[in-house]
Coordinates of C-alpha atoms and ligand atoms in Angstrom, one line a residue:
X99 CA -147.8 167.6 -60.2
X100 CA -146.8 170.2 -58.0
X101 CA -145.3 169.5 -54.3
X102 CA -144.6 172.2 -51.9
X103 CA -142.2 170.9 -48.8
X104 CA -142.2 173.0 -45.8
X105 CA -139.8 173.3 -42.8
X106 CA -139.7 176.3 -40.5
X107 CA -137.6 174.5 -37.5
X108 CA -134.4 173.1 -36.3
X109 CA -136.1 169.5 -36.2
X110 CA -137.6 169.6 -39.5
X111 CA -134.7 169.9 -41.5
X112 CA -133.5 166.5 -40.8
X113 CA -136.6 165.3 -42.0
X114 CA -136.7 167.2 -45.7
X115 CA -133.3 166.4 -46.4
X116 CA -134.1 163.0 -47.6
X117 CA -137.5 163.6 -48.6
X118 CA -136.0 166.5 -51.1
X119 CA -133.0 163.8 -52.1
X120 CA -135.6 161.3 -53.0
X121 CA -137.6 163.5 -55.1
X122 CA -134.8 164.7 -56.8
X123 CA -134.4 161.0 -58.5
X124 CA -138.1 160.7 -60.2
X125 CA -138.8 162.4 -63.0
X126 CA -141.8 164.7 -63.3
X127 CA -142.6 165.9 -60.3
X128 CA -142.2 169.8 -59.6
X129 CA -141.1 170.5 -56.1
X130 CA -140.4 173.9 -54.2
X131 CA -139.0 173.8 -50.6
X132 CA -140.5 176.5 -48.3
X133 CA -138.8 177.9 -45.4
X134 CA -141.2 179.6 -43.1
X135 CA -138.3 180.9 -41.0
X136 CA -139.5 179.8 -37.5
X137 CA -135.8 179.3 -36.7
X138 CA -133.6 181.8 -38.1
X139 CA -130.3 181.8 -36.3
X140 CA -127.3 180.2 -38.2
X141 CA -126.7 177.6 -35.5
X142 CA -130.6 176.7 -35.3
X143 CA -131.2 176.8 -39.0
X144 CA -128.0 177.9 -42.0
X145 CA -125.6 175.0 -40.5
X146 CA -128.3 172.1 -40.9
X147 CA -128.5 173.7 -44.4
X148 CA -125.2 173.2 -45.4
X149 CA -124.5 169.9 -43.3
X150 CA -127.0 168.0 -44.8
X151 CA -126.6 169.4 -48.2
X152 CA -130.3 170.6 -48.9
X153 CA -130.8 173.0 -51.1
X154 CA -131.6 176.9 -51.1
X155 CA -135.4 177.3 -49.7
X156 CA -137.3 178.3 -53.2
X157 CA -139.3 180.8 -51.1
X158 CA -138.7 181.9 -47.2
X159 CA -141.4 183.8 -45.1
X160 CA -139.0 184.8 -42.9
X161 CA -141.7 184.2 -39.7
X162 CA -139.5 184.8 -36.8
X163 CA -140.3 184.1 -32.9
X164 CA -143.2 185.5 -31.1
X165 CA -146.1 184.3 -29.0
X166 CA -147.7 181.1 -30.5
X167 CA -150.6 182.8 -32.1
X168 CA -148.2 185.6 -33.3
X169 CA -145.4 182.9 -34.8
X170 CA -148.7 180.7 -36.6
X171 CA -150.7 183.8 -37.8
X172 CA -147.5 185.2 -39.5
X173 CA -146.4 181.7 -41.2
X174 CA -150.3 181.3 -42.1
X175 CA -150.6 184.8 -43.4
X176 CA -147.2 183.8 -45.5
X177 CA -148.0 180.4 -46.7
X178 CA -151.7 181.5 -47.8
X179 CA -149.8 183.7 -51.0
X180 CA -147.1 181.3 -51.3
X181 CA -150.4 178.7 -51.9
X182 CA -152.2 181.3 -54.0
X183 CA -149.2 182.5 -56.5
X184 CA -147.6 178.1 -56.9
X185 CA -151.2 176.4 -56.9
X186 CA -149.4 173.0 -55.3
X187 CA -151.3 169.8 -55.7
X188 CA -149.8 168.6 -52.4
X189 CA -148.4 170.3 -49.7
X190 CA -145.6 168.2 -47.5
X191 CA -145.5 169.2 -44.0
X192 CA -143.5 167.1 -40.9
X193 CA -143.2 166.8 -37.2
X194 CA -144.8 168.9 -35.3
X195 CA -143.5 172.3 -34.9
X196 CA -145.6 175.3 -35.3
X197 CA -145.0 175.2 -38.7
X198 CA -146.5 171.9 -39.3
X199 CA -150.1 173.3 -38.0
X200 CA -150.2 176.5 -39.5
X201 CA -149.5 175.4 -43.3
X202 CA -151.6 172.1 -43.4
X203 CA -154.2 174.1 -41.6
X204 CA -153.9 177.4 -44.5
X205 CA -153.2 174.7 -47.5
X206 CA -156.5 172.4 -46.6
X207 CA -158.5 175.3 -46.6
X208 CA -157.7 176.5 -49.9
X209 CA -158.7 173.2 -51.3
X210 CA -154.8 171.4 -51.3
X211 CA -153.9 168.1 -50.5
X212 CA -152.0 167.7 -47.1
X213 CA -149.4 164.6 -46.3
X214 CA -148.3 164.6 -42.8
X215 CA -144.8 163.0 -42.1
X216 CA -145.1 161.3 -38.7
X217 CA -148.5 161.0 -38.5
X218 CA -149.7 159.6 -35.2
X219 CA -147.2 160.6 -32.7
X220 CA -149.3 160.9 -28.7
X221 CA -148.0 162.3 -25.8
X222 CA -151.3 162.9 -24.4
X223 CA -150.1 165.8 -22.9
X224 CA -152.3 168.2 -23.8
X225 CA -149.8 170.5 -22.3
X226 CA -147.5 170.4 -25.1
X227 CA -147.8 172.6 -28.4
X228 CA -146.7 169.6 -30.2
X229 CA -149.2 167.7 -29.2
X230 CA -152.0 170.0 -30.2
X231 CA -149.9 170.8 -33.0
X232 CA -150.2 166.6 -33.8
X233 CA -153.5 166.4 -33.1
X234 CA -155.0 169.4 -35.4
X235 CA -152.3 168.1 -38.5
X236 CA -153.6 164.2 -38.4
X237 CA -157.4 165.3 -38.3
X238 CA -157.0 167.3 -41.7
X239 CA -154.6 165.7 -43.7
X240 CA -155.4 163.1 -47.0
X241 CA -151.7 161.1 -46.3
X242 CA -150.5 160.2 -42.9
X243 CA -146.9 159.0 -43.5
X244 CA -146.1 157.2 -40.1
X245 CA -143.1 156.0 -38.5
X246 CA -144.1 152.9 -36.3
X247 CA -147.2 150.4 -35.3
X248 CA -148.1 152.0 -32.2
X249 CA -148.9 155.4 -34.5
X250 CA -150.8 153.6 -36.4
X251 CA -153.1 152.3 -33.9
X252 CA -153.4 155.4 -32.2
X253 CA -154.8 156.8 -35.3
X254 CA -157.0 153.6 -35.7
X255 CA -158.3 154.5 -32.4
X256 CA -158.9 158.3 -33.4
X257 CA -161.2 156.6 -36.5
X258 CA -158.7 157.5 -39.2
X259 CA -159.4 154.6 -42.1
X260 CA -156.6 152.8 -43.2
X261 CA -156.1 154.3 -46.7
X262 CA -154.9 157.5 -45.3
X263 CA -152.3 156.1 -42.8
X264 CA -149.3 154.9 -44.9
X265 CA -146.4 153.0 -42.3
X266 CA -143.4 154.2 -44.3
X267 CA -140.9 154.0 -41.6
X268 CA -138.5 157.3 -40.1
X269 CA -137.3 159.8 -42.5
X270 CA -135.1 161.6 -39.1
X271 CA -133.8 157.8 -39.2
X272 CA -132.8 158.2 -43.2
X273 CA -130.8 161.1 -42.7
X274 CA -129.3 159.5 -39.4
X275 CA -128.1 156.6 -41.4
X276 CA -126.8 158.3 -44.1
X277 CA -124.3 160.7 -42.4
X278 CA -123.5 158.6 -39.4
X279 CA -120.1 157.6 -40.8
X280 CA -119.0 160.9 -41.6
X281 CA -120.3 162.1 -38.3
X282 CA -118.7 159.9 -36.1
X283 CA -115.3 160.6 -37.8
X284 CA -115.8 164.2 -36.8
X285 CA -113.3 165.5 -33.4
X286 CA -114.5 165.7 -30.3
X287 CA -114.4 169.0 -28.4
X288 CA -111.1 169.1 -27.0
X289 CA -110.3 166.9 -23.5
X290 CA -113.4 164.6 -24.2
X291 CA -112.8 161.2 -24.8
X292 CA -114.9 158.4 -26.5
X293 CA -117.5 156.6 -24.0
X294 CA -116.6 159.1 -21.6
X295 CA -119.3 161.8 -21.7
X296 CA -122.7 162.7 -21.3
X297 CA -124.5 164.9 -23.6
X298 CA -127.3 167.4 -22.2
X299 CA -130.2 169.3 -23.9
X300 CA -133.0 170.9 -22.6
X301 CA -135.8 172.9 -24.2
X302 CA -138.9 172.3 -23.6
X303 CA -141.2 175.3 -22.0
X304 CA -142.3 173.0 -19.3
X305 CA -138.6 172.3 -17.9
X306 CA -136.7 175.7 -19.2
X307 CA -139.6 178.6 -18.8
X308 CA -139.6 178.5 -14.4
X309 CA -136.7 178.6 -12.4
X310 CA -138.5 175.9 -10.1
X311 CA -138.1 173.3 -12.6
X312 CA -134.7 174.1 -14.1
X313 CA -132.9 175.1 -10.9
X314 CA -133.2 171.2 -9.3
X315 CA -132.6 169.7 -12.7
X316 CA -129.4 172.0 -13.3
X317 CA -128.7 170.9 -9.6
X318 CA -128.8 167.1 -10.5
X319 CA -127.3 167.3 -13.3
X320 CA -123.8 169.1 -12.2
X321 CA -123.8 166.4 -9.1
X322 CA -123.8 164.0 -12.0
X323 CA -121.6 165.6 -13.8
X324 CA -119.1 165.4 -10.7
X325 CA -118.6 162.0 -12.2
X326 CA -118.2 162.5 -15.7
X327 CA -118.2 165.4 -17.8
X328 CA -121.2 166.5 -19.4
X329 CA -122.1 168.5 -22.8
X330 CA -124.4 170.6 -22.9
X331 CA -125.6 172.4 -25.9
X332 CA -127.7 175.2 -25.4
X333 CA -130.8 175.8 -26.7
X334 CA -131.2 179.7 -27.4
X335 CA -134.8 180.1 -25.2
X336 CA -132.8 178.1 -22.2
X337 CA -129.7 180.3 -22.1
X338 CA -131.9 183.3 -22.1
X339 CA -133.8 181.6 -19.2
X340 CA -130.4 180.2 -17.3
X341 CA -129.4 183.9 -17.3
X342 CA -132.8 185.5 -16.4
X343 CA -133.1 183.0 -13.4
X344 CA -129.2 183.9 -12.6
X345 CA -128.5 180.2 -13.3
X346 CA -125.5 180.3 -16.3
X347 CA -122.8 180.7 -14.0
X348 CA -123.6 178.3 -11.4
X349 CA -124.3 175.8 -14.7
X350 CA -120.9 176.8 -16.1
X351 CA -118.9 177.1 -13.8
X352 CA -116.6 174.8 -11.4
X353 CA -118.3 172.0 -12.2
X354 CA -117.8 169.3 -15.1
X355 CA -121.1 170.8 -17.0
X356 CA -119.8 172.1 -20.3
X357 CA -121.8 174.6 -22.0
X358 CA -121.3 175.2 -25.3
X359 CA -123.7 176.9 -28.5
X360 CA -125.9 174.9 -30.4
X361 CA -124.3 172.6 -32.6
X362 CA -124.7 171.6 -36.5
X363 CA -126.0 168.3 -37.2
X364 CA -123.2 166.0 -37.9
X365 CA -120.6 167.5 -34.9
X366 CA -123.7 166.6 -32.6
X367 CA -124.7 163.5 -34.0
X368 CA -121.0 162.6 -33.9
X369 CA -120.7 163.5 -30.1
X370 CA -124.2 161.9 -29.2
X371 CA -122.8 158.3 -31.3
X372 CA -119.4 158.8 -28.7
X373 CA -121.5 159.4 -25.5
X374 CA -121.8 157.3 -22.5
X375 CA -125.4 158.3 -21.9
X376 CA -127.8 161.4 -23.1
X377 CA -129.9 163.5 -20.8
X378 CA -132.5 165.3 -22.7
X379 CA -136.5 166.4 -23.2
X380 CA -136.0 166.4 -27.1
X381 CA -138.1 163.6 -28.7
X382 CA -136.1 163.2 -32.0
X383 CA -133.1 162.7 -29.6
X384 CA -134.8 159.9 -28.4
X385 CA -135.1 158.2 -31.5
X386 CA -131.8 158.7 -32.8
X387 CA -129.9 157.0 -29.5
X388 CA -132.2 154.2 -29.9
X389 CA -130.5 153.9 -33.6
X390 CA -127.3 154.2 -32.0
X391 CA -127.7 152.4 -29.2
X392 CA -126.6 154.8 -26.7
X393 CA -129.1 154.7 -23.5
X394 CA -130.8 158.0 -23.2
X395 CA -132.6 159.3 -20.1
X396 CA -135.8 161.6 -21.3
X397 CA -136.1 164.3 -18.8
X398 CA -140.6 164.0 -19.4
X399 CA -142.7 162.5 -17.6
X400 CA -144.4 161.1 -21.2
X401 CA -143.3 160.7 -24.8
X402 CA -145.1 159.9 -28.0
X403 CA -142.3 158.1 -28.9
X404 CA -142.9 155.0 -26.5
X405 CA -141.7 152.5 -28.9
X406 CA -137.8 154.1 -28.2
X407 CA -138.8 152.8 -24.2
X408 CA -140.1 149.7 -25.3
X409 CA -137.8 148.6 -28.4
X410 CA -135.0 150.9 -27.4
X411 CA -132.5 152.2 -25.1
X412 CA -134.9 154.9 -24.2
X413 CA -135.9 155.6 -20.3
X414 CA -138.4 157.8 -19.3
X415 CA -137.1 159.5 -15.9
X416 CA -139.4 162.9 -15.8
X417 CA -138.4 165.6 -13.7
X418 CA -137.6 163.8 -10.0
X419 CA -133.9 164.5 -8.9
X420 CA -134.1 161.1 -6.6
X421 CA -135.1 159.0 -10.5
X422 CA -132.5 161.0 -12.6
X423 CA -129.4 160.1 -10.2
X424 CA -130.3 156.5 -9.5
X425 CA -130.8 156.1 -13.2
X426 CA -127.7 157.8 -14.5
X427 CA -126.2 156.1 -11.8
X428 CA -127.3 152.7 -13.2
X429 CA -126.1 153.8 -17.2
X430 CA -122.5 154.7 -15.5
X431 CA -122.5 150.7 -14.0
X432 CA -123.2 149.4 -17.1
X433 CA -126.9 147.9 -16.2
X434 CA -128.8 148.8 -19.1
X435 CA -130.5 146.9 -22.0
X436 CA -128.6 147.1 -25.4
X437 CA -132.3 148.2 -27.2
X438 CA -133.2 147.0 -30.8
X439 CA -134.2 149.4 -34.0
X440 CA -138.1 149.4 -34.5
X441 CA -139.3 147.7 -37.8
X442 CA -138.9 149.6 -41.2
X443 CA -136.3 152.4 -39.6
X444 CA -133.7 151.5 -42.3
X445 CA -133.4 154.5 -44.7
X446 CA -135.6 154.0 -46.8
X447 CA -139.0 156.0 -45.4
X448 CA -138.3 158.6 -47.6
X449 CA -138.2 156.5 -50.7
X450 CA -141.6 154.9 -49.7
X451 CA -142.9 158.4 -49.4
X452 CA -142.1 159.9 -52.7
X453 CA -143.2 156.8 -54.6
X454 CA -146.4 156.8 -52.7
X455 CA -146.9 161.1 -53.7
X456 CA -145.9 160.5 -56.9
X457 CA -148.1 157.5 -57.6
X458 CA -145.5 155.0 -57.9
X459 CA -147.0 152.4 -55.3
Ligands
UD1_564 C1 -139.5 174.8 -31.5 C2 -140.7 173.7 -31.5 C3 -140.3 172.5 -30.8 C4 -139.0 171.9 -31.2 C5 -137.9 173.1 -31.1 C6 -136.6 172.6 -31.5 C7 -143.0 174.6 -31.6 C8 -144.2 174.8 -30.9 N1 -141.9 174.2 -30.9 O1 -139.4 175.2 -30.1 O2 -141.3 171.5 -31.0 O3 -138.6 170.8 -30.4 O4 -138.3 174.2 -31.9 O5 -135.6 173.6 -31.3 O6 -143.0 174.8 -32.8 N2 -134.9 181.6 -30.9 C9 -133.7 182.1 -31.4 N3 -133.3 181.8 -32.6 C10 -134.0 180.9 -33.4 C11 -135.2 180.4 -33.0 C12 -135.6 180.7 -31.7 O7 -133.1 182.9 -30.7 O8 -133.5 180.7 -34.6 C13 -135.4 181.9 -29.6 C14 -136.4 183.0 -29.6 O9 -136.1 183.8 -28.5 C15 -137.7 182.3 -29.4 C16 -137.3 181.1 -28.6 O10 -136.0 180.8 -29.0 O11 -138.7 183.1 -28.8 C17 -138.2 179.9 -28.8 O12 -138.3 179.6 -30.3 P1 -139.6 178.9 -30.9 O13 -139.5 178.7 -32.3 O14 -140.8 179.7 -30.4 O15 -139.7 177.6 -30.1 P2 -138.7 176.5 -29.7 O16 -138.5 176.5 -28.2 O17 -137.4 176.6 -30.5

């Protein structure tokens, strides 16, 4: 059997590495990793390579950045001969990225088998790509790999029957677990000290693209960071926006926001597992602090990931100035709840995956 694995961005390679290291102990299977190239920079792609040990893509379609249509047509248009020339049995995608959509869409209309790693996700923000992106993926795919009980229902709801959703657990939550040791041993950018941090990202459209949204949460967050320092990351869309809207300075300087570039995985898993508290509008983010147990406060007024609020140390404080301050305010007194890990997010999703493609359960 043939197995084609696809990641195109930053978020997805978290979630091949241990799919690709779990394959790599059956015997049989033939299995090509494809990178469509979504992200390309080093610090958004090369680094997560090497820190997580995952191998040389087999084939890259070198995608690129564009409009939506534009990114999904190319990766499409790329994926369709990549299909045609390997004649997979299964194509692997994950998350929900641009990627995700356009290669199940191109591979289940030539006839291939689609399995969907965290199936089941809702936001039911139709505002969000992801969501779309989420939505279009679970319709058309044969597997749904999911990562909790609440996914499940929701596809339940959606009339997906039971023998295509498959509750295997987290496969972001593998690759946590594996390199959290080694990660937290890592150094801290220099004058930080353990516990006594923040840690900031920001990139979603809806808070990064108008200056009426990021100007107030930048605002916030530096009278925040008046109290403790605060890390912040930066995505490569918001530090073209912070400069467009004349903001990088003002974010930078005098003030105990620290920007810095985007970071490989294990220096930023290392800083998140040190932090006092996480500000951020990522949603793996929000499933990693729950692991680690550091409160994070997601900067959205919804997330598909509602078992991290109601199991973890997740709080959802949208976009209100007046909600983020009296919540950080709250983390920095030491009044929040110490959060539990969700069922079956113990390193071993990937395993249950695998076995499950390969036909061993
Ligand atoms: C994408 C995903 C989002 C994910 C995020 C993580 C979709 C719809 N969005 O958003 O779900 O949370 O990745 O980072 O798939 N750019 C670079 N270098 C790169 C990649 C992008 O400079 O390596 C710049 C380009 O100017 C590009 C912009 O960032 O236009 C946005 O990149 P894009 O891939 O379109 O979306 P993300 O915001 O990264």
């Amino acid at each position: 059997m043939k197995y084609l694995i696809v990641a195109g961005a930053r978020p997805n390679f978290m979630k091949v590495a241990p799919i690709l290291g779990a394959f790599s102990k059956v015997e049989g299977p033939d299995v090509k990793l494809i990178h469509t190239g979504q992200h390309y920079d080093r610090a958004m792609s090369d680094s997560f390579f090497e820190d997580l040990g995952i191998p040389e893509p087999d084939i890259h379609l070198g995608a690129g950045s564009g409009s939506h249509a534009e990114q999904t047509a190319r990766i499409m248009m790329g994926f369709e001969q990549v299909c045609l020339q390997e004649h997979p049995d299964w194509v692997v995608v994950v998350g929900d990225v641009n990627s995700t959509l356009a290669c199940s869409v191109t591979a289940k209309k030539l006839g291939v088998r689609v399995a969907h790693v965290e199936a089941g996700l809702r936001s039911r923000d139709m505002s969000m790509p992801e969501e779309i992106n989420r939505l279009c993926t679970d319709a058309i795919s044969d597997l749904l790999f999911t990562t909790d009980e609440i996914a499940n229902e929701n596809l339940r709801t959606e009339g997906v029957c039971s023998d295509r959703i498959d509750f295997v657990g987290n496969t972001m939550i593998d690759t946590l677990l594996r390199h959290l040791e080694r990660a937290r041993s890592f150094p801290l950018p220099d004058g930080l000290e353990q516990g006594h941090y923040g840690v900031l990202t920001l990139h979603r459209p809806s808070n990064v693209d108008t200056p009426e949204t990021l100007r107030p949460l930048m605002n916030v967050i530096q009278e925040i960071a008046e109290s403790i320092p605060v890390v912040f990351p930066v995505h490569p869309r918001t530090r073209k926006n912070l400069e467009t809207f004349g903001l990088l300075d003002s974010a930078a300087v005098g003030c105990g926001i620290r920007l810095v570039e985007p970071m490989g995985y294990l220096r930023f898993i290392g800083l998140v597992s040190h932090a006092r508290f996480v500000l951020t509008d990522s949603g793996g983010i929000q499933e990693e602090t729950t692991v680690m147990g550091v409160p994070c406060l997601t900067l959205r007024h919804n997330t598909e990931r509602p078992i991290t609020c109601s199991m973890g140390t997740n709080y959802l404080v949208g976009t209100d100035p007046a909600q983020i301050r009296a919540t950080a305010q709250a983390v920095l007194a030491g009044e929040m709840r110490a959060g539990a890990v969700p069922p079956k997010w113990d390193g071993k999703a990937s395993v249950r995956i695998v076995d499950r493609l390969v036909g061993l359960r």
